[in-house]
């Protein structure tokens, strides 16, 4: 058990019907008993775990508030330590004063993520589950929530554990073989060993392949809406956001700068920038806008390039196509309510969607194209999806270990050489789930949590 008893506000700071202050550590119940007095006269120390008492918070003779104290006894608590959660009225001052009183009675301020870090150190959770908690709290759409729920429910840990177990068994057979080279060792015949490595390789590859799509669902994607003036960029943006964010006029060049907005299209949050129309201009203010639009193209993860389907394409359109042809681009052929005059063969190498943004037509087709290009269409948010760059790096290391082991085996290297590669893969997986991880990595992970988690 950690020596310090820590306390923090576990609910959002602001006006709310209740606010929760959480205390965890060896002295949690003793400290709570100094400030909380049950109307029944019972001491919290005498309560069983998972039992609550109703009473009041008192600073000497002064009553601060009515409160409910909920007691958890180690190891059956979130952190694995003794925990008391005190609920009071959720005002900013009220919660602050109660926390101060608890600190004055012997608790110390919890560091960011310290409750969850203690849960990890006390074996209540592995790292993939702990990392999913941030996602559970910050989810802004259903897909984000499902991704984090799946990891929190252990889907990712279980898949990794399966790979890990077969590799550990292989490593054990290899060391048995090194000790007794003349004996037949179960599982160490070339065929079953290669099959096991191939299976592990496939599972890791699948996991890594879904990482980018999962990341786009979790974090959204920087999206630039580009195109000449007057092709309908602002109207497309309004169609996506569902409200009049950009200024739409008939005068070409009205969007002079980059307008930022965030919209959710299907499962994906697009961080949109409706850029100034990209075209040749002598107007210096417009030139600045065009420059920013160009740099936005360079940094965006997704380009929605809008063309006016009702006009023949001109040199500005062809210049834009040239600029975006290597990028993650969807071509929007807008104004489909008018007769098509653009030469559509210019778009043959791109994913295209026809829209009439003015009439709101084409939204579903555009949403499907965005899901397709981002790879999220085929992602099952309830499956084992890696949730952080740290996890991706560990999985990639494990994969290169497994592949190297397989190649070494096939090319007839010594079994010891194969064993070294298997050991590398196992070490990477143990780091992924946190079974073998340095303090620095743990500190880094939990530092990103906020106080109270
Ligand atoms: P931007 O300069 O590219 O941002 O273009 P706007 O969104 O400001 O639109 C320019 C003009 O085209 C406005 O008069 C819009 O009403 C019109 N417009 C936009 N989308 C469509 C469309 O799908 N069909 C038709 N007929 N007009 C459109």
CSV table of C-alpha atoms and ligand atoms in Angstrom, one decimal:
chain,number,residue,atom,x,y,z
A,1,UNK,CA,0.0,0.0,0.0
A,2,UNK,CA,1.3,3.5,-0.8
A,3,UNK,CA,2.2,5.5,2.3
A,4,UNK,CA,0.5,8.8,1.4
A,5,UNK,CA,-3.3,9.1,1.7
A,6,UNK,CA,-4.5,11.2,-1.2
A,7,UNK,CA,-7.6,13.2,-1.9
A,8,UNK,CA,-9.1,15.1,-4.8
A,9,UNK,CA,-12.3,16.3,-6.2
A,10,UNK,CA,-13.6,13.5,-8.5
A,11,UNK,CA,-16.4,15.4,-10.1
A,12,UNK,CA,-16.3,18.4,-12.5
A,13,UNK,CA,-15.7,21.7,-10.7
A,14,UNK,CA,-18.7,24.0,-11.2
A,15,UNK,CA,-22.3,24.1,-10.3
A,16,UNK,CA,-23.8,20.7,-9.9
A,17,UNK,CA,-26.3,18.9,-7.7
A,18,UNK,CA,-23.5,16.9,-6.1
A,19,UNK,CA,-19.7,17.1,-5.9
A,20,UNK,CA,-17.6,14.1,-5.0
A,21,UNK,CA,-14.4,14.2,-3.0
A,22,UNK,CA,-12.4,11.0,-3.1
A,23,UNK,CA,-9.9,9.9,-0.5
A,24,UNK,CA,-7.6,6.9,-1.0
A,25,UNK,CA,-4.9,5.3,1.1
A,26,UNK,CA,-4.2,3.7,4.4
A,27,UNK,CA,-5.6,6.6,6.4
A,28,UNK,CA,-8.6,7.3,4.2
A,29,UNK,CA,-11.2,6.1,6.7
A,30,UNK,CA,-9.4,7.6,9.7
A,31,UNK,CA,-9.3,11.0,8.0
A,32,UNK,CA,-12.9,10.8,6.8
A,33,UNK,CA,-13.9,10.0,10.4
A,34,UNK,CA,-12.4,13.3,11.5
A,35,UNK,CA,-14.5,15.4,9.2
A,36,UNK,CA,-17.7,13.3,8.6
A,37,UNK,CA,-20.2,12.6,11.3
A,38,UNK,CA,-23.0,10.2,10.6
A,39,UNK,CA,-26.4,11.2,12.0
A,40,UNK,CA,-26.7,7.6,13.3
A,41,UNK,CA,-23.6,8.2,15.4
A,42,UNK,CA,-21.8,5.3,13.6
A,43,UNK,CA,-18.1,5.7,12.8
A,44,UNK,CA,-17.0,5.0,9.2
A,45,UNK,CA,-14.3,2.7,10.6
A,46,UNK,CA,-17.1,0.4,11.8
A,47,UNK,CA,-18.8,0.2,8.5
A,48,UNK,CA,-18.4,-2.7,6.1
A,49,UNK,CA,-17.1,-2.0,2.6
A,50,UNK,CA,-19.6,-0.8,0.0
A,51,UNK,CA,-21.8,0.8,2.8
A,52,UNK,CA,-22.8,4.4,2.9
A,53,UNK,CA,-23.7,6.7,5.8
A,54,UNK,CA,-25.6,9.9,5.8
A,55,UNK,CA,-24.4,12.7,8.0
A,56,UNK,CA,-22.6,16.0,8.0
A,57,UNK,CA,-19.2,17.5,7.3
A,58,UNK,CA,-17.9,19.4,10.3
A,59,UNK,CA,-14.9,21.6,10.8
A,60,UNK,CA,-14.8,21.7,14.6
A,61,UNK,CA,-18.1,23.1,15.7
A,62,UNK,CA,-18.9,24.5,12.2
A,63,UNK,CA,-21.1,22.4,9.9
A,64,UNK,CA,-20.0,22.8,6.3
A,65,UNK,CA,-22.7,20.6,4.6
A,66,UNK,CA,-24.9,17.5,4.7
A,67,UNK,CA,-23.0,14.6,3.1
A,68,UNK,CA,-23.1,11.0,2.1
A,69,UNK,CA,-19.9,9.0,2.7
A,70,UNK,CA,-19.4,5.8,0.9
A,71,UNK,CA,-16.8,3.4,2.2
A,72,UNK,CA,-14.7,0.9,0.2
A,73,UNK,CA,-12.3,-1.4,2.0
A,74,UNK,CA,-9.0,-2.6,0.5
A,75,UNK,CA,-8.6,-4.4,-1.8
A,76,UNK,CA,-12.2,-4.0,-3.0
A,77,UNK,CA,-12.0,-0.5,-4.3
A,78,UNK,CA,-11.0,1.4,-7.4
A,79,UNK,CA,-7.4,1.9,-6.2
A,80,UNK,CA,-7.2,-1.3,-4.3
A,81,UNK,CA,-6.7,0.8,-1.1
A,82,UNK,CA,-9.2,1.9,1.5
A,83,UNK,CA,-11.3,4.6,-0.2
A,84,UNK,CA,-14.0,7.0,1.0
A,85,UNK,CA,-16.1,9.0,-1.4
A,86,UNK,CA,-17.8,11.9,0.1
A,87,UNK,CA,-20.7,13.5,-1.7
A,88,UNK,CA,-21.7,17.1,-0.8
A,89,UNK,CA,-23.6,19.8,-2.6
A,90,UNK,CA,-21.8,20.4,-5.9
A,91,UNK,CA,-20.9,24.1,-5.6
A,92,UNK,CA,-17.4,25.2,-6.5
A,93,UNK,CA,-16.8,26.7,-3.0
A,94,UNK,CA,-18.4,23.9,-1.1
A,95,UNK,CA,-16.3,21.2,-2.8
A,96,UNK,CA,-13.2,23.3,-2.4
A,97,UNK,CA,-13.8,23.9,1.4
A,98,UNK,CA,-14.5,20.2,2.1
A,99,UNK,CA,-11.4,19.2,0.2
A,100,UNK,CA,-9.3,21.7,2.2
A,101,UNK,CA,-10.7,20.3,5.4
A,102,UNK,CA,-9.8,16.8,4.4
A,103,UNK,CA,-6.2,18.0,3.4
A,104,UNK,CA,-5.9,19.8,6.8
A,105,UNK,CA,-6.7,16.5,8.5
A,106,UNK,CA,-3.9,14.6,7.0
A,107,UNK,CA,-4.6,13.8,3.3
A,108,UNK,CA,-2.4,15.1,0.5
A,109,UNK,CA,-3.4,16.5,-2.8
A,110,UNK,CA,-3.6,13.7,-5.4
A,111,UNK,CA,-1.4,14.1,-8.5
A,112,UNK,CA,-3.0,13.9,-12.0
A,113,UNK,CA,-4.1,10.3,-12.6
A,114,UNK,CA,-2.8,9.1,-9.2
A,115,UNK,CA,-6.0,7.2,-8.3
A,116,UNK,CA,-5.8,5.2,-11.5
A,117,UNK,CA,-2.0,4.8,-11.2
A,118,UNK,CA,-2.5,3.3,-7.8
A,119,UNK,CA,-5.2,1.0,-9.3
A,120,UNK,CA,-2.6,-0.1,-11.8
A,121,UNK,CA,0.3,-0.5,-9.3
A,122,UNK,CA,-2.1,-2.5,-7.0
A,123,UNK,CA,-3.0,-4.9,-9.9
A,124,UNK,CA,-6.6,-3.7,-10.2
A,125,UNK,CA,-6.2,-2.8,-13.9
A,126,UNK,CA,-3.7,-3.3,-16.7
A,127,UNK,CA,-2.3,-0.5,-18.7
A,128,UNK,CA,-4.6,-0.9,-21.7
A,129,UNK,CA,-7.7,-0.7,-19.5
A,130,UNK,CA,-6.2,2.2,-17.5
A,131,UNK,CA,-5.5,4.1,-20.8
A,132,UNK,CA,-9.1,3.5,-21.9
A,133,UNK,CA,-10.5,5.4,-19.0
A,134,UNK,CA,-9.4,8.8,-20.5
A,135,UNK,CA,-11.4,7.8,-23.7
A,136,UNK,CA,-14.4,6.8,-21.6
A,137,UNK,CA,-14.5,10.2,-20.0
A,138,UNK,CA,-13.7,12.3,-23.1
A,139,UNK,CA,-15.8,10.4,-25.7
A,140,UNK,CA,-17.9,12.8,-27.8
A,141,UNK,CA,-19.7,10.3,-30.0
A,142,UNK,CA,-20.9,6.7,-29.7
A,143,UNK,CA,-18.1,5.2,-31.7
A,144,UNK,CA,-15.5,6.8,-29.5
A,145,UNK,CA,-17.3,5.5,-26.4
A,146,UNK,CA,-17.5,2.0,-27.8
A,147,UNK,CA,-13.8,1.9,-28.7
A,148,UNK,CA,-12.9,2.8,-25.1
A,149,UNK,CA,-15.6,0.5,-23.6
A,150,UNK,CA,-14.2,-2.4,-25.5
A,151,UNK,CA,-10.6,-1.8,-24.2
A,152,UNK,CA,-12.0,-1.2,-20.7
A,153,UNK,CA,-13.9,-4.5,-20.8
A,154,UNK,CA,-10.6,-6.2,-21.6
A,155,UNK,CA,-11.1,-7.1,-25.3
A,156,UNK,CA,-7.6,-5.7,-26.1
A,157,UNK,CA,-5.9,-7.2,-23.1
A,158,UNK,CA,-7.4,-10.6,-23.8
A,159,UNK,CA,-6.2,-10.6,-27.4
A,160,UNK,CA,-2.7,-9.6,-26.4
A,161,UNK,CA,-2.7,-12.1,-23.5
A,162,UNK,CA,-3.4,-14.9,-26.0
A,163,UNK,CA,-0.5,-13.9,-28.3
A,164,UNK,CA,1.7,-13.4,-25.2
A,165,UNK,CA,0.9,-16.9,-23.8
A,166,UNK,CA,1.7,-18.8,-27.0
A,167,UNK,CA,5.0,-16.8,-27.3
A,168,UNK,CA,5.9,-17.4,-23.7
A,169,UNK,CA,5.2,-21.1,-24.1
A,170,UNK,CA,7.5,-21.1,-27.2
A,171,UNK,CA,10.2,-19.3,-25.3
A,172,UNK,CA,9.9,-21.9,-22.5
A,173,UNK,CA,10.2,-24.8,-25.0
A,174,UNK,CA,13.3,-23.1,-26.6
A,175,UNK,CA,15.0,-22.8,-23.3
A,176,UNK,CA,14.2,-26.4,-22.5
A,177,UNK,CA,15.7,-27.4,-25.8
A,178,UNK,CA,18.8,-25.3,-25.1
A,179,UNK,CA,19.2,-27.2,-21.8
A,180,UNK,CA,18.4,-30.7,-23.2
A,181,UNK,CA,19.2,-30.5,-27.0
A,182,UNK,CA,18.9,-34.3,-27.5
A,183,UNK,CA,15.3,-34.6,-26.3
A,184,UNK,CA,12.1,-34.0,-28.3
A,185,UNK,CA,10.4,-30.9,-26.9
A,186,UNK,CA,6.7,-30.6,-27.3
A,187,UNK,CA,5.6,-27.7,-29.6
A,188,UNK,CA,9.1,-27.2,-30.9
A,189,UNK,CA,8.8,-29.1,-34.2
A,190,UNK,CA,9.3,-26.7,-37.0
A,191,UNK,CA,5.8,-27.0,-38.4
A,192,UNK,CA,3.8,-26.2,-35.3
A,193,UNK,CA,6.3,-23.5,-34.2
A,194,UNK,CA,6.1,-21.7,-37.6
A,195,UNK,CA,2.3,-22.0,-37.5
A,196,UNK,CA,2.2,-20.4,-34.0
A,197,UNK,CA,4.4,-17.6,-35.2
A,198,UNK,CA,2.3,-17.0,-38.3
A,199,UNK,CA,-0.8,-16.8,-36.1
A,200,UNK,CA,0.7,-14.3,-33.8
A,201,UNK,CA,2.0,-12.3,-36.8
A,202,UNK,CA,-1.5,-12.1,-38.3
A,203,UNK,CA,-3.1,-11.1,-35.0
A,204,UNK,CA,-0.6,-8.3,-34.5
A,205,UNK,CA,-0.9,-7.1,-38.1
A,206,UNK,CA,-4.7,-6.9,-37.8
A,207,UNK,CA,-4.3,-4.9,-34.6
A,208,UNK,CA,-1.8,-2.5,-36.2
A,209,UNK,CA,-4.0,-2.2,-39.3
A,210,UNK,CA,-6.9,-0.9,-37.4
A,211,UNK,CA,-4.9,1.6,-35.4
A,212,UNK,CA,-5.1,4.5,-37.8
A,213,UNK,CA,-8.9,4.1,-38.3
A,214,UNK,CA,-9.3,3.9,-34.5
A,215,UNK,CA,-7.1,7.0,-34.0
A,216,UNK,CA,-9.3,8.9,-36.5
A,217,UNK,CA,-12.4,7.9,-34.6
A,218,UNK,CA,-10.8,8.9,-31.3
A,219,UNK,CA,-9.1,12.1,-32.3
A,220,UNK,CA,-10.9,13.3,-35.4
A,221,UNK,CA,-9.1,14.4,-38.5
A,222,UNK,CA,-7.8,17.8,-39.7
A,223,UNK,CA,-9.9,18.5,-42.8
A,224,UNK,CA,-9.4,21.3,-45.4
A,225,UNK,CA,-12.2,22.2,-47.7
A,226,UNK,CA,-10.5,23.6,-50.8
A,227,UNK,CA,-11.5,24.9,-54.2
A,228,UNK,CA,-11.8,28.0,-56.3
A,229,UNK,CA,-13.9,30.9,-55.1
A,230,UNK,CA,-17.7,30.4,-55.6
A,231,UNK,CA,-17.7,26.7,-56.2
A,232,UNK,CA,-19.7,26.2,-53.0
A,233,UNK,CA,-17.1,25.5,-50.3
A,234,UNK,CA,-18.9,27.5,-47.6
A,235,UNK,CA,-22.2,25.9,-48.6
A,236,UNK,CA,-20.6,22.4,-48.3
A,237,UNK,CA,-19.2,23.3,-44.9
A,238,UNK,CA,-22.6,24.6,-43.9
A,239,UNK,CA,-24.2,21.4,-45.1
A,240,UNK,CA,-21.8,19.4,-43.0
A,241,UNK,CA,-22.1,21.6,-39.9
A,242,UNK,CA,-25.8,22.1,-40.3
A,243,UNK,CA,-25.7,25.9,-39.7
A,244,UNK,CA,-24.6,29.1,-41.3
A,245,UNK,CA,-20.9,29.3,-40.2
A,246,UNK,CA,-19.2,30.7,-43.3
A,247,UNK,CA,-20.4,33.7,-45.1
A,248,UNK,CA,-22.1,32.6,-48.4
A,249,UNK,CA,-22.5,35.2,-51.0
A,250,UNK,CA,-22.6,35.3,-54.8
A,251,UNK,CA,-19.5,37.4,-54.9
A,252,UNK,CA,-16.5,35.3,-55.7
A,253,UNK,CA,-13.8,35.4,-53.0
A,254,UNK,CA,-15.9,36.1,-49.9
A,255,UNK,CA,-14.2,33.5,-47.7
A,256,UNK,CA,-11.1,35.5,-47.2
A,257,UNK,CA,-9.5,33.4,-44.4
A,258,UNK,CA,-9.6,30.0,-42.8
A,259,UNK,CA,-12.8,29.4,-40.9
A,260,UNK,CA,-12.5,26.7,-38.2
A,261,UNK,CA,-15.3,24.4,-37.2
A,262,UNK,CA,-15.8,20.9,-35.8
A,263,UNK,CA,-18.5,18.6,-37.2
A,264,UNK,CA,-19.3,14.9,-36.6
A,265,UNK,CA,-19.9,13.0,-39.9
A,266,UNK,CA,-21.0,9.4,-39.1
A,267,UNK,CA,-18.4,8.2,-36.6
A,268,UNK,CA,-15.7,10.8,-37.5
A,269,UNK,CA,-15.1,14.2,-36.1
A,270,UNK,CA,-13.8,16.5,-38.9
A,271,UNK,CA,-11.9,19.5,-37.7
A,272,UNK,CA,-12.9,21.6,-40.7
A,273,UNK,CA,-11.2,24.6,-42.3
A,274,UNK,CA,-13.1,26.3,-45.0
A,275,UNK,CA,-10.2,28.0,-46.7
A,276,UNK,CA,-10.1,31.0,-48.9
A,277,UNK,CA,-10.6,29.9,-52.5
A,278,UNK,CA,-7.3,28.8,-54.0
A,279,UNK,CA,-6.8,30.8,-57.1
A,280,UNK,CA,-4.5,33.5,-58.7
A,281,UNK,CA,-5.3,36.9,-57.1
A,282,UNK,CA,-3.7,40.4,-57.0
A,283,UNK,CA,-5.7,41.4,-53.8
A,284,UNK,CA,-3.1,41.3,-51.0
A,285,UNK,CA,-5.6,40.3,-48.3
A,286,UNK,CA,-6.9,37.5,-50.5
A,287,UNK,CA,-3.3,36.4,-51.3
A,288,UNK,CA,-2.7,36.0,-47.5
A,289,UNK,CA,-5.8,33.8,-47.3
A,290,UNK,CA,-4.7,31.8,-50.3
A,291,UNK,CA,-1.3,31.2,-48.7
A,292,UNK,CA,-2.9,30.0,-45.5
A,293,UNK,CA,-5.2,27.7,-47.5
A,294,UNK,CA,-2.1,26.2,-49.2
A,295,UNK,CA,-0.4,25.5,-45.9
A,296,UNK,CA,-3.6,24.0,-44.6
A,297,UNK,CA,-3.6,21.6,-47.5
A,298,UNK,CA,-0.1,20.5,-46.6
A,299,UNK,CA,-1.0,19.7,-43.0
A,300,UNK,CA,-4.5,18.3,-43.4
A,301,UNK,CA,-5.2,14.6,-43.0
A,302,UNK,CA,-8.2,14.9,-45.4
A,303,UNK,CA,-8.9,17.2,-48.3
A,304,UNK,CA,-12.4,17.9,-49.5
A,305,UNK,CA,-11.8,19.5,-52.8
A,306,UNK,CA,-14.9,21.2,-54.2
A,307,UNK,CA,-15.5,21.8,-57.9
A,308,UNK,CA,-18.4,23.5,-59.6
A,309,UNK,CA,-19.8,20.8,-61.7
A,310,UNK,CA,-22.0,23.3,-63.6
A,311,UNK,CA,-19.0,25.1,-65.1
A,312,UNK,CA,-16.2,23.9,-67.4
A,313,UNK,CA,-13.0,23.3,-65.5
A,314,UNK,CA,-10.3,26.0,-65.9
A,315,UNK,CA,-6.6,26.3,-65.2
A,316,UNK,CA,-7.1,27.0,-61.5
A,317,UNK,CA,-9.1,23.8,-61.2
A,318,UNK,CA,-6.4,21.8,-63.0
A,319,UNK,CA,-3.7,23.4,-60.9
A,320,UNK,CA,-5.6,22.4,-57.7
A,321,UNK,CA,-6.0,18.8,-58.9
A,322,UNK,CA,-2.3,18.6,-59.6
A,323,UNK,CA,-1.6,19.9,-56.1
A,324,UNK,CA,-3.8,17.4,-54.3
A,325,UNK,CA,-3.5,14.3,-56.4
A,326,UNK,CA,-1.1,12.5,-54.0
A,327,UNK,CA,-3.1,13.5,-50.9
A,328,UNK,CA,-6.0,11.9,-49.0
A,329,UNK,CA,-8.6,13.6,-51.2
A,330,UNK,CA,-12.3,13.4,-51.9
A,331,UNK,CA,-13.5,15.4,-54.9
A,332,UNK,CA,-16.9,17.0,-54.4
A,333,UNK,CA,-18.6,17.8,-57.7
A,334,UNK,CA,-21.0,20.4,-56.4
A,335,UNK,CA,-24.0,22.1,-57.9
A,336,UNK,CA,-25.3,18.8,-59.2
A,337,UNK,CA,-28.8,20.4,-59.3
A,338,UNK,CA,-27.6,22.3,-62.4
A,339,UNK,CA,-26.6,20.7,-65.6
A,340,UNK,CA,-23.1,19.3,-65.6
A,341,UNK,CA,-20.6,21.1,-67.8
A,342,UNK,CA,-17.3,20.1,-66.1
A,343,UNK,CA,-15.2,17.5,-67.8
A,344,UNK,CA,-15.6,14.7,-65.2
A,345,UNK,CA,-12.9,12.5,-66.7
A,346,UNK,CA,-10.4,14.9,-65.0
A,347,UNK,CA,-11.4,13.2,-61.7
A,348,UNK,CA,-11.1,9.6,-62.8
A,349,UNK,CA,-8.2,8.8,-60.4
A,350,UNK,CA,-10.0,10.2,-57.3
A,351,UNK,CA,-12.8,9.3,-55.1
A,352,UNK,CA,-15.7,11.5,-56.2
A,353,UNK,CA,-19.0,12.5,-54.7
A,354,UNK,CA,-21.7,14.6,-56.4
A,355,UNK,CA,-23.5,17.1,-54.2
A,356,UNK,CA,-25.9,19.9,-54.3
A,357,UNK,CA,-24.8,21.5,-51.1
A,358,UNK,CA,-27.4,24.3,-51.6
A,359,UNK,CA,-30.2,21.7,-51.5
A,360,UNK,CA,-28.5,19.6,-48.8
A,361,UNK,CA,-28.3,16.7,-51.3
A,362,UNK,CA,-25.3,14.3,-51.2
A,363,UNK,CA,-24.6,14.4,-47.4
A,364,UNK,CA,-24.9,10.6,-47.0
A,365,UNK,CA,-22.8,9.8,-50.0
A,366,UNK,CA,-20.1,12.2,-48.7
A,367,UNK,CA,-20.3,10.7,-45.2
A,368,UNK,CA,-19.8,7.2,-46.8
A,369,UNK,CA,-16.9,8.4,-48.9
A,370,UNK,CA,-15.2,9.9,-45.8
A,371,UNK,CA,-15.6,6.7,-43.8
A,372,UNK,CA,-14.2,4.7,-46.7
A,373,UNK,CA,-11.1,6.9,-47.2
A,374,UNK,CA,-10.5,7.1,-43.5
A,375,UNK,CA,-10.8,3.3,-43.2
A,376,UNK,CA,-13.4,3.6,-40.4
A,377,UNK,CA,-16.2,2.0,-42.4
A,378,UNK,CA,-14.8,-1.5,-41.7
A,379,UNK,CA,-13.7,-0.9,-38.2
A,380,UNK,CA,-15.7,-2.6,-35.5
A,381,UNK,CA,-15.4,-0.3,-32.4
A,382,UNK,CA,-16.2,-3.2,-30.1
A,383,UNK,CA,-13.1,-5.1,-31.3
A,384,UNK,CA,-9.5,-5.1,-30.0
A,385,UNK,CA,-8.2,-1.7,-31.2
A,386,UNK,CA,-5.0,-0.2,-30.0
A,387,UNK,CA,-5.7,3.1,-28.2
A,388,UNK,CA,-2.5,5.0,-28.0
A,389,UNK,CA,0.7,5.7,-29.8
A,390,UNK,CA,2.5,4.0,-27.0
A,391,UNK,CA,0.5,0.8,-27.5
A,392,UNK,CA,1.1,1.0,-31.3
A,393,UNK,CA,4.9,1.2,-30.8
A,394,UNK,CA,4.8,-1.8,-28.5
A,395,UNK,CA,2.7,-3.8,-30.9
A,396,UNK,CA,4.9,-2.9,-33.8
A,397,UNK,CA,8.0,-4.0,-31.8
A,398,UNK,CA,6.3,-7.3,-31.0
A,399,UNK,CA,5.4,-7.8,-34.6
A,400,UNK,CA,9.0,-7.2,-35.8
A,401,UNK,CA,10.2,-9.7,-33.1
A,402,UNK,CA,7.7,-12.3,-34.3
A,403,UNK,CA,8.5,-11.8,-38.0
A,404,UNK,CA,12.2,-12.0,-37.2
A,405,UNK,CA,11.7,-15.2,-35.3
A,406,UNK,CA,9.7,-16.7,-38.1
A,407,UNK,CA,12.3,-15.7,-40.7
A,408,UNK,CA,15.1,-17.0,-38.6
A,409,UNK,CA,13.3,-20.3,-38.2
A,410,UNK,CA,12.5,-20.6,-41.9
A,411,UNK,CA,16.1,-19.7,-42.9
A,412,UNK,CA,17.5,-22.4,-40.6
A,413,UNK,CA,19.1,-20.2,-38.0
A,414,UNK,CA,19.9,-21.8,-34.6
A,415,UNK,CA,17.0,-22.2,-32.2
A,416,UNK,CA,18.8,-19.8,-29.8
A,417,UNK,CA,18.7,-17.1,-32.4
A,418,UNK,CA,15.0,-17.7,-32.9
A,419,UNK,CA,14.6,-17.5,-29.1
A,420,UNK,CA,16.2,-14.1,-28.9
A,421,UNK,CA,13.6,-12.7,-31.3
A,422,UNK,CA,10.7,-14.4,-29.4
A,423,UNK,CA,12.0,-12.9,-26.2
A,424,UNK,CA,12.0,-9.4,-27.8
A,425,UNK,CA,8.4,-9.9,-28.9
A,426,UNK,CA,7.3,-11.1,-25.5
A,427,UNK,CA,9.0,-8.1,-23.8
A,428,UNK,CA,7.2,-5.7,-26.1
A,429,UNK,CA,3.8,-7.3,-25.3
A,430,UNK,CA,4.5,-7.2,-21.5
A,431,UNK,CA,5.3,-3.5,-21.9
A,432,UNK,CA,2.0,-3.0,-23.8
A,433,UNK,CA,-0.2,-4.3,-21.0
A,434,UNK,CA,2.1,-3.0,-18.3
A,435,UNK,CA,3.1,-6.4,-16.8
A,436,UNK,CA,6.7,-5.3,-17.3
A,437,UNK,CA,7.1,-1.6,-17.6
A,438,UNK,CA,9.5,1.1,-16.3
A,439,UNK,CA,8.5,3.7,-13.8
A,440,UNK,CA,9.2,6.4,-16.3
A,441,UNK,CA,6.7,4.9,-18.8
A,442,UNK,CA,4.0,4.6,-16.0
A,443,UNK,CA,4.6,8.1,-14.8
A,444,UNK,CA,4.3,9.4,-18.4
A,445,UNK,CA,1.0,7.7,-19.0
A,446,UNK,CA,-0.7,8.9,-15.8
A,447,UNK,CA,0.8,12.4,-16.0
A,448,UNK,CA,-1.6,12.9,-18.9
A,449,UNK,CA,-4.7,12.2,-16.8
A,450,UNK,CA,-6.3,15.0,-14.9
A,451,UNK,CA,-6.5,15.4,-11.1
A,452,UNK,CA,-9.2,13.2,-9.5
A,453,UNK,CA,-9.0,10.3,-12.0
B,1,LIG,P1,-17.3,29.5,-51.9
B,1,LIG,O1,-16.8,30.8,-52.4
B,1,LIG,O2,-16.6,28.3,-52.6
B,1,LIG,O3,-17.3,29.3,-50.4
B,1,LIG,O4,-18.8,29.4,-52.4
B,1,LIG,P2,-20.2,29.6,-51.6
B,1,LIG,O5,-20.5,28.5,-50.7
B,1,LIG,O6,-20.1,31.0,-51.0
B,1,LIG,O7,-21.2,29.6,-52.8
B,1,LIG,C1,-21.1,30.4,-53.9
B,1,LIG,C2,-22.5,30.5,-54.6
B,1,LIG,O8,-22.8,29.2,-55.1
B,1,LIG,C3,-23.6,30.9,-53.7
B,1,LIG,O9,-24.5,31.7,-54.4
B,1,LIG,C4,-24.3,29.6,-53.3
B,1,LIG,O10,-25.6,29.7,-53.0
B,1,LIG,C5,-24.1,28.8,-54.6
B,1,LIG,N1,-24.1,27.4,-54.4
B,1,LIG,C6,-23.4,26.7,-53.5
B,1,LIG,N2,-23.7,25.4,-53.6
B,1,LIG,C7,-24.6,25.2,-54.6
B,1,LIG,C8,-25.3,24.1,-55.2
B,1,LIG,O11,-25.1,23.0,-54.8
B,1,LIG,N3,-26.1,24.4,-56.2
B,1,LIG,C9,-26.3,25.7,-56.7
B,1,LIG,N4,-27.2,25.8,-57.7
B,1,LIG,N5,-25.7,26.7,-56.2
B,1,LIG,C10,-24.8,26.5,-55.2
